[in-house]
């Protein structure tokens, strides 16, 4: 089970370095029309292991695991499709 773990860690840490430089943000449009701004936030190690965020309609916006969390904020309510 231990094989490959080191490879994965190396790949992850180099990617994490990149992310830290650019401060990870993502714009995600839900199928319900809401547009969310997702911002990656560092949390103290051990507080969260894995988690996810849901849109107010209940669809999953993002899921992750690791030493960070994401915050979501509505940036655009889009068209009033669903009523
Ligand atoms: Zn939604």
Coordinates of N, CA, C and O and ligand atoms in Angstrom, one line a residue:
X1 N 0.8 -1.2 0.0 CA 0.0 0.0 0.0 C 0.9 1.3 0.0 O 0.4 2.3 -0.4
X2 N 2.1 1.1 0.5 CA 3.0 2.3 0.6 C 3.6 2.7 -0.7 O 4.0 3.9 -0.9
X3 N 3.6 1.8 -1.6 CA 4.3 2.1 -2.9 C 3.5 3.2 -3.6 O 2.3 3.2 -3.6
X4 N 4.2 4.2 -4.2 CA 3.6 5.3 -4.9 C 3.2 6.5 -4.1 O 2.9 7.5 -4.6
X5 N 3.2 6.3 -2.8 CA 2.8 7.4 -2.0 C 3.8 8.6 -2.1 O 3.4 9.7 -2.1
X6 N 5.1 8.3 -2.1 CA 6.1 9.4 -2.2 C 5.9 10.1 -3.5 O 6.0 11.3 -3.5
X7 N 5.7 9.4 -4.6 CA 5.5 10.1 -5.9 C 4.4 11.1 -5.8 O 4.5 12.2 -6.3
X8 N 3.3 10.6 -5.2 CA 2.1 11.4 -5.1 C 2.4 12.7 -4.3 O 2.0 13.7 -4.7
X9 N 3.1 12.5 -3.2 CA 3.4 13.7 -2.3 C 4.2 14.7 -3.1 O 4.0 15.9 -2.9
X10 N 5.1 14.2 -3.8 CA 6.0 15.1 -4.6 C 5.2 16.0 -5.6 O 5.4 17.2 -5.7
X11 N 4.4 15.3 -6.3 CA 3.6 15.9 -7.3 C 2.6 16.9 -6.6 O 2.4 18.0 -7.1
X12 N 2.1 16.5 -5.5 CA 1.2 17.4 -4.8 C 1.9 18.7 -4.3 O 1.4 19.8 -4.4
X13 N 3.0 18.5 -3.7 CA 3.7 19.7 -3.1 C 4.1 20.7 -4.1 O 4.0 21.9 -3.9
X14 N 4.5 20.3 -5.3 CA 4.9 21.2 -6.3 C 3.7 22.0 -6.8 O 3.7 23.1 -7.2
X15 N 2.6 21.2 -6.9 CA 1.3 21.9 -7.3 C 0.8 22.9 -6.3 O 0.3 23.9 -6.6
X16 N 1.0 22.5 -5.0 CA 0.6 23.4 -3.9 C 1.4 24.7 -3.9 O 0.9 25.7 -3.7
X17 N 2.6 24.5 -4.3 CA 3.5 25.7 -4.3 C 3.0 26.7 -5.4 O 2.9 27.9 -5.2
X18 N 2.6 26.2 -6.5 CA 2.0 27.0 -7.6 C 0.8 27.7 -7.1 O 0.6 28.8 -7.4
X19 N -0.1 26.9 -6.4 CA -1.3 27.5 -6.0 C -1.1 28.6 -5.0 O -1.8 29.6 -5.0
X20 N -0.2 28.4 -4.1 CA 0.1 29.4 -3.1 C 0.5 30.7 -3.8 O 0.1 31.8 -3.3
X21 N 1.2 30.7 -4.8 CA 1.6 31.9 -5.5 C 0.5 32.6 -6.1 O 0.4 33.8 -6.1
X22 N -0.4 31.8 -6.7 CA -1.5 32.4 -7.4 C -2.8 32.6 -6.6 O -3.8 33.1 -7.1
X23 N -2.7 32.2 -5.4 CA -3.9 32.3 -4.5 C -5.1 31.8 -5.2 O -5.8 32.4 -6.0
X24 N -5.4 30.5 -5.0 CA -6.4 29.8 -5.8 C -7.8 30.4 -5.7 O -8.4 30.5 -4.6
X25 N -8.3 30.7 -6.8 CA -9.7 31.2 -6.9 C -10.3 30.5 -8.1 O -9.7 30.2 -9.1
X26 N -11.6 30.2 -7.9 CA -12.3 29.6 -9.0 C -13.7 30.1 -9.2 O -14.3 30.4 -8.2
X27 N -14.1 30.3 -10.4 CA -15.5 30.7 -10.6 C -16.2 29.5 -11.1 O -15.8 28.8 -12.0
X28 N -17.3 29.2 -10.4 CA -18.0 28.0 -10.8 C -19.5 28.4 -11.0 O -20.1 29.0 -10.1
X29 N -20.0 27.9 -12.1 CA -21.4 28.2 -12.4 C -22.2 26.9 -12.1 O -21.9 25.9 -12.7
X30 N -23.2 27.0 -11.3 CA -24.0 25.9 -11.0 C -25.1 25.7 -12.1 O -25.4 26.7 -12.8
X31 N -25.6 24.5 -12.2 CA -26.6 24.3 -13.2 C -27.9 25.1 -12.9 O -28.7 25.3 -13.8
X32 N -28.1 25.5 -11.6 CA -29.3 26.2 -11.3 C -29.1 27.7 -11.7 O -30.1 28.5 -11.6
X33 N -27.9 28.1 -12.2 CA -27.8 29.5 -12.6 C -27.0 30.4 -11.7 O -26.5 31.4 -12.1
X34 N -26.8 30.0 -10.5 CA -26.0 30.7 -9.6 C -24.5 30.6 -9.9 O -24.0 29.6 -10.3
X35 N -23.8 31.8 -9.8 CA -22.4 31.8 -10.1 C -21.6 32.0 -8.8 O -21.9 33.0 -8.0
X36 N -20.7 31.1 -8.5 CA -20.0 31.2 -7.2 C -18.6 31.5 -7.4 O -17.9 31.0 -8.3
X37 N -18.1 32.3 -6.5 CA -16.6 32.5 -6.4 C -16.1 31.6 -5.3 O -16.5 31.8 -4.1
X38 N -15.2 30.7 -5.6 CA -14.6 29.8 -4.6 C -13.2 30.2 -4.3 O -12.4 30.5 -5.2
X39 N -12.9 30.4 -3.1 CA -11.6 30.8 -2.6 C -11.0 29.8 -1.7 O -11.6 29.4 -0.7
X40 N -9.8 29.4 -2.0 CA -9.2 28.4 -1.2 C -8.5 29.0 0.0 O -7.8 30.0 -0.1
X41 N -8.7 28.5 1.2 CA -8.2 29.0 2.4 C -7.4 28.0 3.2 O -7.9 26.8 3.3
X42 N -6.3 28.4 3.7 CA -5.5 27.5 4.5 C -6.1 27.4 5.9 O -6.5 28.4 6.5
X43 N -6.1 26.2 6.4 CA -6.6 26.0 7.8 C -5.5 25.3 8.5 O -4.7 24.5 7.9
X44 N -5.4 25.4 9.8 CA -4.5 24.7 10.6 C -4.6 23.2 10.4 O -5.7 22.7 10.3
X45 N -3.5 22.6 10.3 CA -3.5 21.2 10.1 C -4.3 20.4 11.1 O -4.2 20.6 12.3
X46 N -5.1 19.5 10.6 CA -5.9 18.6 11.5 C -7.3 19.1 11.7 O -8.1 18.3 12.2
X47 N -7.6 20.3 11.4 CA -9.0 20.7 11.6 C -10.0 20.1 10.6 O -11.0 19.6 11.0
X48 N -9.6 20.0 9.4 CA -10.5 19.4 8.4 C -9.7 18.4 7.6 O -8.6 18.6 7.2
X49 N -10.4 17.3 7.4 CA -9.7 16.2 6.7 C -10.3 16.2 5.2 O -9.6 16.2 4.3
X50 N -11.6 16.2 5.2 CA -12.2 16.3 3.9 C -13.6 17.0 4.0 O -14.2 16.9 5.1
X51 N -14.0 17.6 2.9 CA -15.2 18.3 3.0 C -15.7 18.7 1.6 O -15.1 18.4 0.7
X52 N -16.8 19.3 1.6 CA -17.3 19.8 0.3 C -18.3 20.9 0.5 O -18.7 21.2 1.7
X53 N -18.5 21.6 -0.5 CA -19.5 22.8 -0.5 C -20.6 22.5 -1.4 O -20.5 22.0 -2.5
X54 N -21.8 22.9 -0.9 CA -23.0 22.7 -1.8 C -23.6 24.1 -2.1 O -23.5 25.0 -1.3
X55 N -24.1 24.2 -3.3 CA -24.9 25.3 -3.7 C -26.2 25.4 -2.9 O -26.6 24.4 -2.3
X56 N -26.8 26.5 -2.9 CA -28.1 26.6 -2.2 C -29.1 25.7 -2.7 O -30.1 25.4 -2.1
X57 N -29.0 25.2 -4.0 CA -29.9 24.3 -4.6 C -29.6 22.9 -4.2 O -30.4 22.0 -4.5
X58 N -28.5 22.7 -3.5 CA -28.1 21.3 -3.0 C -27.1 20.6 -3.9 O -26.6 19.6 -3.5
X59 N -26.8 21.1 -5.0 CA -25.7 20.5 -5.9 C -24.4 20.7 -5.3 O -24.1 21.8 -4.7
X60 N -23.5 19.8 -5.5 CA -22.2 19.9 -5.0 C -21.3 20.9 -5.9 O -21.3 20.6 -7.1
X61 N -20.7 21.9 -5.3 CA -19.9 22.8 -6.0 C -18.5 22.3 -6.1 O -17.9 22.3 -7.2
X62 N -18.0 21.9 -5.0 CA -16.6 21.4 -5.0 C -16.4 20.5 -3.8 O -17.1 20.6 -2.8
X63 N -15.5 19.6 -3.9 CA -15.1 18.7 -2.8 C -13.6 18.6 -2.7 O -13.0 18.8 -3.8
X64 N -13.1 18.4 -1.6 CA -11.7 18.4 -1.4 C -11.3 17.6 -0.2 O -12.2 17.2 0.6
X65 N -10.0 17.3 -0.1 CA -9.5 16.8 1.2 C -8.1 17.3 1.4 O -7.4 17.6 0.4
X66 N -7.7 17.6 2.6 CA -6.4 18.1 2.8 C -6.4 19.2 3.8 O -7.3 19.4 4.5
X67 N -5.3 20.0 3.8 CA -5.0 21.0 4.8 C -5.6 22.3 4.4 O -5.0 23.3 4.7
X68 N -6.7 22.3 3.8 CA -7.3 23.6 3.4 C -8.8 23.5 3.3 O -9.3 22.4 3.4
X69 N -9.4 24.5 3.1 CA -10.9 24.5 3.0 C -11.2 25.6 1.9 O -10.3 26.3 1.4
X70 N -12.4 25.6 1.5 CA -12.8 26.5 0.5 C -14.0 27.4 1.0 O -14.8 26.8 1.8
X71 N -14.0 28.6 0.6 CA -15.2 29.4 0.9 C -15.9 29.7 -0.4 O -15.3 29.9 -1.4
X72 N -17.2 29.8 -0.3 CA -18.0 30.1 -1.5 C -18.8 31.4 -1.3 O -19.3 31.6 -0.2
X73 N -18.9 32.1 -2.3 CA -19.7 33.4 -2.3 C -20.4 33.6 -3.6 O -19.8 33.4 -4.6
X74 N -21.6 33.9 -3.5 CA -22.4 34.1 -4.8 C -21.9 35.4 -5.4 O -21.9 36.5 -4.8
X75 N -21.6 35.4 -6.7 CA -21.2 36.6 -7.4 C -22.2 37.0 -8.4 O -22.3 38.1 -8.9
X76 N -23.0 36.0 -8.8 CA -24.0 36.4 -9.9 C -25.2 35.4 -9.7 O -25.0 34.2 -9.7
X77 N -26.4 36.0 -9.7 CA -27.5 35.1 -9.5 C -28.0 34.5 -10.9 O -28.9 33.7 -10.9
X78 N -27.4 35.0 -11.9 CA -27.8 34.5 -13.2 C -29.2 34.8 -13.7 O -29.8 35.7 -13.1
X79 N -29.7 34.1 -14.6 CA -31.0 34.3 -15.1 C -32.0 33.6 -14.2 O -31.7 32.6 -13.6
X80 N -33.2 34.1 -14.2 CA -34.2 33.5 -13.3 C -34.9 32.4 -14.1 O -35.9 32.5 -14.7
X81 N -34.2 31.3 -14.2 CA -34.7 30.2 -14.9 C -35.6 29.3 -14.0 O -36.7 29.0 -14.4
X82 N -35.1 29.1 -12.8 CA -35.9 28.2 -12.0 C -36.8 29.0 -11.0 O -36.2 29.7 -10.2
X83 N -38.0 28.8 -11.1 CA -38.9 29.5 -10.2 C -40.0 28.6 -9.8 O -40.5 27.9 -10.6
Ligands
LIG1 ZN1 -27.2 25.5 -7.7

